[in-house]
Short mmCIF file of C-alpha atoms in Angstrom, two decimals:
data_model
loop_
_atom_site.label_atom_id
_atom_site.label_comp_id
_atom_site.label_asym_id
_atom_site.label_seq_id
_atom_site.Cartn_x
_atom_site.Cartn_y
_atom_site.Cartn_z
CA MET A 1 -2.72 27.79 -91.16
CA ASP A 2 -4.23 28.33 -94.71
CA ASP A 3 -3.78 25.89 -97.40
CA HIS A 4 -0.63 27.71 -98.20
CA SER A 5 1.21 27.03 -94.76
CA PHE A 6 4.20 24.30 -94.41
CA LYS A 7 3.62 21.28 -94.68
CA ARG A 8 6.31 18.72 -93.67
CA ALA A 9 8.16 17.04 -97.08
CA PRO A 10 9.09 13.41 -97.95
CA ARG A 11 12.13 12.35 -96.83
CA PRO A 12 14.09 13.20 -99.93
CA SER A 13 16.00 10.18 -101.50
CA THR A 14 17.07 13.11 -104.22
CA ILE A 15 18.12 16.52 -104.71
CA SER A 16 17.39 18.04 -108.83
CA LEU A 17 17.71 21.35 -110.15
CA GLY A 18 14.21 22.49 -109.17
CA ASP A 19 15.45 21.91 -104.94
CA LEU A 20 18.25 24.23 -105.28
CA GLU A 21 17.37 27.53 -104.36
CA ALA A 22 15.21 26.31 -101.58
CA PHE A 23 17.76 23.92 -100.34
CA GLY A 24 20.30 27.14 -100.75
CA ARG A 25 18.09 29.42 -98.80
CA GLY A 26 17.20 26.91 -95.45
CA ALA A 27 21.17 26.22 -95.92
CA ALA A 28 21.90 29.55 -95.42
CA LEU A 29 19.81 29.86 -92.49
CA LEU A 30 21.90 26.55 -90.85
CA GLY A 31 24.35 28.46 -91.49
CA ALA A 32 24.51 31.07 -88.90
CA GLY A 33 25.70 34.04 -90.81
CA GLY A 34 28.50 31.68 -91.96
CA GLY A 35 29.76 28.55 -93.99
CA GLY A 36 30.08 30.34 -96.97
CA ASP A 37 27.85 31.60 -99.78
CA PRO A 38 25.91 28.70 -100.92
CA TYR A 39 24.64 30.39 -104.02
CA VAL A 40 28.16 29.97 -105.13
CA GLY A 41 27.91 26.22 -103.77
CA ARG A 42 24.93 25.98 -105.82
CA LEU A 43 26.11 27.62 -108.98
CA VAL A 44 28.62 24.78 -109.12
CA LEU A 45 26.20 21.59 -108.21
CA GLU A 46 23.80 23.13 -111.12
CA HIS A 47 27.13 22.75 -113.74
CA GLU A 48 27.24 18.87 -112.47
CA LEU A 49 23.48 18.26 -112.63
CA SER A 50 23.18 19.87 -115.86
CA ARG A 51 26.09 17.10 -117.00
CA GLY A 52 23.41 14.11 -116.19
CA GLY A 53 24.59 13.76 -112.77
CA GLN A 54 22.35 12.77 -110.21
CA ILE A 55 22.19 12.84 -106.40
CA GLU A 56 20.98 9.62 -104.10
CA ILE A 57 20.23 10.56 -100.15
CA VAL A 58 20.10 7.90 -97.81
CA GLU A 59 18.93 8.23 -93.95
CA LEU A 60 21.84 8.07 -91.69
CA ALA A 61 20.09 4.95 -90.01
CA SER A 62 19.88 2.69 -93.00
CA ILE A 63 23.80 2.37 -93.85
CA ALA A 64 25.47 -0.35 -92.77
CA ASP A 65 27.59 -0.29 -89.74
CA ASP A 66 30.34 -1.56 -91.84
CA ALA A 67 30.31 1.15 -94.40
CA TRP A 68 32.76 3.48 -95.59
CA VAL A 69 31.95 7.42 -95.14
CA VAL A 70 33.72 9.97 -95.56
CA PRO A 71 32.78 13.49 -95.08
CA VAL A 72 33.56 16.54 -97.28
CA CYS A 73 33.89 20.02 -96.99
CA VAL A 74 35.81 23.07 -98.48
CA MET A 75 37.71 25.01 -95.97
CA GLY A 76 38.64 28.98 -96.29
CA ALA A 77 37.65 32.26 -95.35
CA PRO A 78 33.89 33.08 -96.31
CA THR A 79 34.90 36.41 -98.05
CA VAL A 80 37.20 34.40 -100.43
CA MET A 81 35.03 31.40 -101.13
CA ILE A 82 32.57 34.72 -102.85
CA GLU A 83 35.75 34.88 -106.22
CA LYS A 84 36.82 31.50 -105.66
CA ALA A 85 34.79 28.51 -106.62
CA PRO A 86 34.98 25.21 -105.08
CA SER A 87 36.51 22.98 -107.37
CA VAL A 88 35.11 19.29 -108.05
CA ASP A 89 38.02 18.41 -109.95
CA ALA A 90 39.94 18.77 -106.19
CA PHE A 91 37.67 16.95 -104.24
CA VAL A 92 38.10 14.26 -107.09
CA LEU A 93 41.96 14.17 -106.45
CA ALA A 94 41.54 14.68 -102.77
CA LEU A 95 38.79 11.93 -102.08
CA ARG A 96 40.74 9.62 -104.01
CA LYS A 97 44.34 10.48 -102.86
CA LEU A 98 42.59 9.59 -99.32
CA GLU A 99 41.04 6.09 -100.54
CA GLU A 100 44.92 5.52 -102.02
CA ARG A 101 46.55 6.27 -98.25
CA LEU A 102 43.67 4.46 -96.59
CA GLY A 103 43.46 1.44 -99.10
CA LYS A 104 39.88 1.65 -99.67
CA ARG A 105 37.06 2.65 -101.17
CA ALA A 106 33.94 5.70 -99.94
CA ASP A 107 30.53 4.09 -100.16
CA TYR A 108 29.10 7.26 -99.23
CA LEU A 109 30.00 11.49 -98.59
CA ILE A 110 28.47 13.15 -96.02
CA PRO A 111 28.97 16.99 -95.03
CA LEU A 112 30.74 18.44 -92.79
CA GLU A 113 28.31 20.94 -91.65
CA ILE A 114 24.95 21.80 -93.38
CA GLY A 115 25.33 25.53 -93.37
CA GLY A 116 26.05 27.79 -96.23
CA ILE A 117 28.32 26.24 -99.26
CA ASN A 118 29.33 23.21 -97.29
CA SER A 119 25.97 21.88 -97.33
CA THR A 120 26.23 22.36 -101.41
CA VAL A 121 29.50 20.36 -102.14
CA PRO A 122 29.18 17.07 -101.01
CA LEU A 123 26.00 16.44 -103.43
CA ALA A 124 28.07 18.40 -106.41
CA LEU A 125 30.60 15.31 -105.52
CA SER A 126 28.17 13.12 -105.88
CA ALA A 127 26.67 13.88 -108.97
CA ARG A 128 30.28 13.90 -110.61
CA LEU A 129 30.97 10.29 -108.80
CA GLY A 130 27.65 8.87 -108.33
CA LEU A 131 28.41 8.51 -104.51
CA PRO A 132 25.22 8.58 -102.25
CA VAL A 133 25.14 11.30 -99.71
CA VAL A 134 24.39 10.65 -96.21
CA ASN A 135 20.99 12.91 -94.84
CA ALA A 136 23.02 13.96 -91.82
CA ASP A 137 26.02 16.26 -90.79
CA GLY A 138 28.67 16.71 -88.79
CA MET A 139 27.53 20.28 -87.28
CA GLY A 140 23.83 20.90 -87.68
CA ARG A 141 24.46 24.57 -89.00
CA ALA A 142 28.46 26.35 -89.92
CA PHE A 143 30.87 26.62 -87.62
CA PRO A 144 34.44 27.99 -88.32
CA GLU A 145 36.82 25.17 -87.79
CA ILE A 146 37.25 21.66 -88.65
CA GLN A 147 37.43 20.22 -84.97
CA MET A 148 34.14 21.78 -84.05
CA VAL A 149 32.25 18.74 -85.53
CA THR A 150 30.23 16.57 -83.33
CA PHE A 151 32.54 13.21 -85.32
CA GLY A 152 35.29 14.38 -83.75
CA ILE A 153 33.44 15.22 -80.10
CA GLY A 154 32.23 11.69 -80.50
CA GLY A 155 35.38 10.18 -80.00
CA ASN A 156 36.35 10.14 -84.67
CA ASN A 157 40.08 11.10 -85.27
CA ILE A 158 40.45 14.01 -87.74
CA SER A 159 42.95 12.10 -89.93
CA PRO A 160 43.97 11.79 -91.87
CA ILE A 161 43.58 14.78 -93.66
CA VAL A 162 43.36 15.36 -97.48
CA VAL A 163 43.64 18.90 -98.59
CA ALA A 164 43.33 20.09 -102.37
CA ASP A 165 43.17 22.90 -104.53
CA GLU A 166 41.85 23.59 -108.43
CA PHE A 167 45.41 23.63 -109.65
CA GLY A 168 46.38 20.02 -108.44
CA ASP A 169 48.50 20.63 -105.39
CA VAL A 170 47.92 17.77 -102.69
CA ILE A 171 48.76 18.02 -98.92
CA GLU A 172 48.10 14.83 -97.03
CA VAL A 173 47.80 15.89 -92.79
CA THR A 174 47.79 13.31 -89.88
CA ALA A 175 47.63 15.14 -86.41
CA ARG A 176 48.37 14.19 -83.06
CA SER A 177 44.70 15.67 -81.97
CA ASN A 178 41.65 17.38 -83.87
CA LEU A 179 42.32 20.54 -83.06
CA VAL A 180 46.26 20.29 -84.05
CA GLY A 181 44.76 18.92 -87.83
CA GLU A 182 42.85 21.80 -87.59
CA ARG A 183 46.04 24.33 -87.60
CA LEU A 184 48.00 22.28 -89.59
CA SER A 185 45.20 22.06 -92.70
CA ARG A 186 44.30 25.95 -92.07
CA SER A 187 47.69 26.68 -92.72
CA ALA A 188 48.08 24.51 -95.85
CA VAL A 189 44.82 26.47 -97.20
CA ALA A 190 46.50 29.70 -96.45
CA GLN A 191 48.87 28.95 -99.00
CA MET A 192 46.31 27.93 -101.49
CA GLY A 193 44.94 31.18 -102.13
CA GLY A 194 42.41 30.89 -98.82
CA SER A 195 40.32 28.28 -99.44
CA ALA A 196 40.80 24.64 -100.70
CA GLN A 197 38.82 21.15 -100.91
CA VAL A 198 38.88 19.09 -97.82
CA VAL A 199 38.28 15.29 -97.07
CA LEU A 200 38.43 14.05 -94.03
CA TYR A 201 37.11 12.48 -90.42
CA PRO A 202 36.66 8.86 -92.22
CA MET A 203 34.73 6.37 -90.75
CA SER A 204 32.60 3.43 -90.07
CA GLY A 205 29.23 3.86 -90.62
CA LEU A 206 29.34 2.54 -87.01
CA GLN A 207 31.09 5.58 -85.90
CA ALA A 208 28.74 8.24 -88.08
CA LYS A 209 25.58 6.59 -87.18
CA ARG A 210 26.55 7.30 -83.39
CA THR A 211 28.43 11.00 -84.15
CA ALA A 212 26.17 12.53 -86.85
CA ILE A 213 23.09 14.52 -87.00
CA PRO A 214 20.35 13.11 -88.84
CA ASP A 215 17.74 14.72 -91.07
CA THR A 216 19.84 17.66 -91.89
CA LEU A 217 19.76 18.20 -95.57
CA ARG A 218 16.09 17.09 -95.00
CA LEU A 219 15.32 20.39 -92.68
CA ALA A 220 17.68 22.41 -94.81
CA LEU A 221 14.86 22.05 -98.05
CA ASP A 222 12.38 22.40 -95.40
CA ILE A 223 13.38 25.59 -94.27
CA GLY A 224 13.87 26.97 -98.09
CA ARG A 225 10.47 25.96 -98.85
CA ALA A 226 8.78 27.58 -95.67
CA ILE A 227 10.62 30.64 -96.26
CA THR A 228 9.62 30.83 -99.77
CA ILE A 229 6.07 29.72 -99.56
CA ASN A 230 3.46 32.95 -100.54
CA SER A 231 0.95 33.44 -97.33
CA ASP A 232 -0.22 35.36 -95.00
CA GLU A 233 1.88 33.99 -92.20
CA ALA A 234 5.30 35.55 -91.32
CA PRO A 235 7.79 33.76 -92.73
CA GLU A 236 10.09 33.51 -89.64
CA ASP A 237 6.57 31.37 -87.89
CA ARG A 238 6.63 29.03 -91.19
CA LEU A 239 10.43 28.62 -90.73
CA PHE A 240 9.88 27.55 -86.79
CA ALA A 241 7.20 25.57 -87.69
CA ALA A 242 9.50 23.23 -90.05
CA LEU A 243 11.81 23.11 -86.95
CA GLY A 244 9.04 21.86 -84.99
CA LYS A 245 8.68 18.75 -87.01
CA LEU A 246 11.87 17.62 -86.59
CA ASP A 247 11.82 14.09 -84.82
CA ARG A 248 13.60 15.89 -82.25
CA PRO A 249 11.88 19.21 -82.55
CA ARG A 250 13.77 22.39 -82.08
CA ARG A 251 12.39 25.56 -81.38
CA GLY A 252 12.98 29.38 -82.62
CA CYS A 253 12.20 32.82 -82.24
CA VAL A 254 12.63 36.53 -83.06
CA LEU A 255 15.31 38.42 -81.21
CA PHE A 256 15.57 41.48 -82.66
CA LYS A 257 14.29 44.20 -85.86
CA GLY A 258 15.89 46.97 -86.58
CA LYS A 259 18.13 48.20 -89.40
CA VAL A 260 22.09 47.73 -89.79
CA SER A 261 23.48 50.45 -88.59
CA ASP A 262 27.43 49.69 -88.34
CA VAL A 263 29.43 47.01 -89.82
CA GLN A 264 33.53 46.01 -88.77
CA ARG A 265 35.13 43.09 -90.33
CA GLU A 266 38.31 41.68 -91.28
CA THR A 267 39.73 38.36 -92.93
CA ARG A 268 42.50 37.82 -90.74
CA GLY A 269 44.10 33.96 -90.12
CA GLY A 270 41.93 32.45 -92.50
CA PHE A 271 38.76 33.82 -91.23
CA ASN A 272 35.81 36.61 -91.10
CA PHE A 273 36.21 38.48 -88.01
CA GLY A 274 33.60 40.98 -87.71
CA THR A 275 30.68 42.52 -85.68
CA VAL A 276 27.26 44.40 -86.65
CA ARG A 277 25.15 47.05 -84.95
CA ILE A 278 21.35 46.82 -85.55
CA GLU A 279 19.24 49.46 -83.79
CA ARG A 280 15.63 49.34 -83.86
CA LEU A 281 13.54 52.20 -86.01
CA ARG A 282 13.01 54.90 -84.48
CA HIS A 283 14.29 53.49 -81.22
CA SER A 284 18.23 54.08 -82.19
CA GLU A 285 19.45 53.65 -78.04
CA ASP A 286 17.42 50.28 -78.26
CA THR A 287 20.37 47.81 -80.10
CA LEU A 288 21.60 44.49 -80.76
CA GLU A 289 24.73 43.54 -81.32
CA ILE A 290 26.22 40.37 -82.51
CA VAL A 291 30.04 39.39 -82.60
CA PHE A 292 31.12 36.89 -85.51
CA GLN A 293 33.95 34.52 -86.55
CA ASN A 294 32.56 33.37 -89.83
CA GLU A 295 29.10 32.74 -87.88
CA ASN A 296 27.83 34.50 -85.94
CA LEU A 297 29.06 33.69 -82.08
CA VAL A 298 27.35 35.89 -79.20
CA ALA A 299 24.45 38.85 -79.58
CA TYR A 300 24.44 41.60 -76.96
CA HIS A 301 20.36 43.12 -76.20
CA ASN A 302 21.89 46.89 -75.55
CA GLY A 303 25.35 45.63 -73.76
CA VAL A 304 22.89 42.17 -72.29
CA PRO A 305 24.17 38.57 -73.93
CA VAL A 306 20.61 37.16 -75.36
CA ALA A 307 22.37 33.90 -77.95
CA LEU A 308 25.55 32.64 -77.55
CA THR A 309 27.39 29.56 -79.45
CA PRO A 310 26.47 26.70 -80.38
CA ASP A 311 22.51 28.05 -80.66
CA ILE A 312 22.24 29.88 -84.21
CA ILE A 313 21.99 32.98 -84.86
CA ALA A 314 20.53 34.31 -88.15
CA ILE A 315 19.97 37.68 -89.55
CA VAL A 316 17.43 37.67 -92.34
CA ASP A 317 15.97 40.60 -93.98
CA SER A 318 12.62 41.85 -92.12
CA GLU A 319 10.16 41.45 -94.85
CA THR A 320 11.45 37.90 -96.29
CA ALA A 321 13.31 36.17 -94.33
CA GLU A 322 16.06 35.89 -96.96
CA PRO A 323 19.39 34.69 -94.86
CA ILE A 324 22.20 37.23 -94.82
CA THR A 325 25.78 36.17 -94.72
CA THR A 326 28.44 37.73 -92.37
CA GLU A 327 30.35 39.00 -95.55
CA THR A 328 27.22 40.65 -97.52
CA LEU A 329 25.94 42.80 -94.03
CA LYS A 330 25.25 46.29 -95.90
CA PHE A 331 24.25 49.47 -94.01
CA GLY A 332 21.05 50.20 -93.69
CA GLN A 333 19.32 46.48 -94.31
CA ARG A 334 16.43 45.93 -92.55
CA VAL A 335 16.87 43.39 -90.84
CA LYS A 336 15.12 40.52 -87.83
CA VAL A 337 17.79 38.18 -86.22
CA LEU A 338 15.94 34.60 -85.44
CA GLY A 339 17.55 32.80 -82.27
CA ILE A 340 17.45 28.95 -83.12
CA THR A 341 18.08 26.24 -80.92
CA ALA A 342 21.02 24.40 -80.89
CA PRO A 343 20.47 20.23 -81.72
CA ASP A 344 21.15 17.97 -78.53
CA LEU A 345 24.21 16.38 -79.65
CA LEU A 346 25.86 20.16 -80.00
CA VAL A 347 24.95 21.27 -76.35
CA THR A 348 26.20 17.62 -74.18
CA PRO A 349 29.37 19.93 -72.06
CA GLU A 350 31.79 17.74 -74.18
CA ALA A 351 30.25 19.55 -77.59
CA ILE A 352 30.14 22.60 -75.92
CA LYS A 353 33.79 22.86 -74.86
CA VAL A 354 34.46 22.58 -77.89
CA VAL A 355 32.10 24.82 -79.65
CA GLY A 356 30.52 26.84 -76.56
CA PRO A 357 31.59 30.74 -76.25
CA ARG A 358 34.61 29.89 -74.82
CA ALA A 359 36.30 27.55 -77.69
CA PHE A 360 35.81 31.55 -79.05
CA GLY A 361 37.89 33.15 -76.64
CA ILE A 362 34.80 34.74 -75.53
CA ASP A 363 33.71 35.57 -71.67
CA LEU A 364 30.58 33.87 -71.38
CA ASP A 365 29.21 30.91 -69.93
CA TYR A 366 26.74 28.90 -72.56
CA ALA A 367 23.36 29.30 -71.60
CA PRO A 368 20.44 27.58 -73.37
CA LEU A 369 18.44 30.16 -75.44
CA ARG A 370 14.99 31.19 -74.12
CA ILE A 371 12.23 31.86 -76.45
CA GLY A 372 10.02 34.59 -75.43
CA GLY A 373 13.13 35.91 -72.88
CA SER A 374 16.39 36.54 -71.56
CA PRO A 375 18.73 33.90 -70.82
CA SER A 376 20.78 33.79 -67.71
CA ILE A 377 24.68 34.16 -68.43
CA ALA A 378 27.72 33.90 -66.15
CA THR A 379 30.61 36.04 -67.32
CA GLY A 380 34.27 35.94 -65.77
CA GLY A 381 36.21 32.86 -64.73
#
């Protein structure tokens, strides 16, 4: 590597205006094509910081066992979020209602997911209220449903859930299971225009340390910086180097390179469903097809599955590695498709039941991403 190659940044104690472009780019890539466009969240965050707000980032291991940690997220279809920006006022309302319900104040905020727009909304709320944000999250990427988190997989209760919109409407949900909590909240969000602000999974510091995926805010920032660096290296190689510098290293590879030849998508039930077909340049018979539900779920190379959730499937610009979300895919785009291994907490047997292919109705068993080769994936059953 030359003098401009990626180097691990120190653990951030804050995220400033100058970090936002790189941070948003890294969060978009970790979103696996979904999670909403972080540019929208970035605009909201820029507004809060421009008003004098500041953000304190704390490490997961440093929080007290008896601290009170609250995850926050925007819930809804990414296509709706393009036109319906997150409301910090609604987040404040939702958090205060939760605190009133529980009879205690939040000590920390934590992202429900690091991918996409939900990487930025806890930071915007932090800038407004002065609450520190934990350098961790519950997905290590993005997933379309709020029960698909390590917080819940690890045994934490999703309830009480508070859903609020920009008009001051509030719905409190107490559900018998995390899955039912998702369904009831999703119904409320649909009535609020297709996206809304949510606080959920209130937990102790000890519970957070047991169930959160650490260091993901820094990872998003590192990935964004690695992609942005101007050097002779391919940007995806710098990105993969950033993954390898985690305390628990992860790996990545290029699955395919070509041109987008077809995109089919529809918004249904509060989700963005669809497929994208990519053809190799000058070899149109060589194709990769990706199935998505908000996020990219399965990649099929010439009909054979080669990457599956919870491993990350990311589509990026072929020259710059700028992430491309599912709602911005267009015919003719020149792209690369990257595969990135999932965090350890997402590949346990318990987690695969919640975030593996069959959780999305896909008739495939999960097989880990093979760097440099195709996985052996079982069908049927």
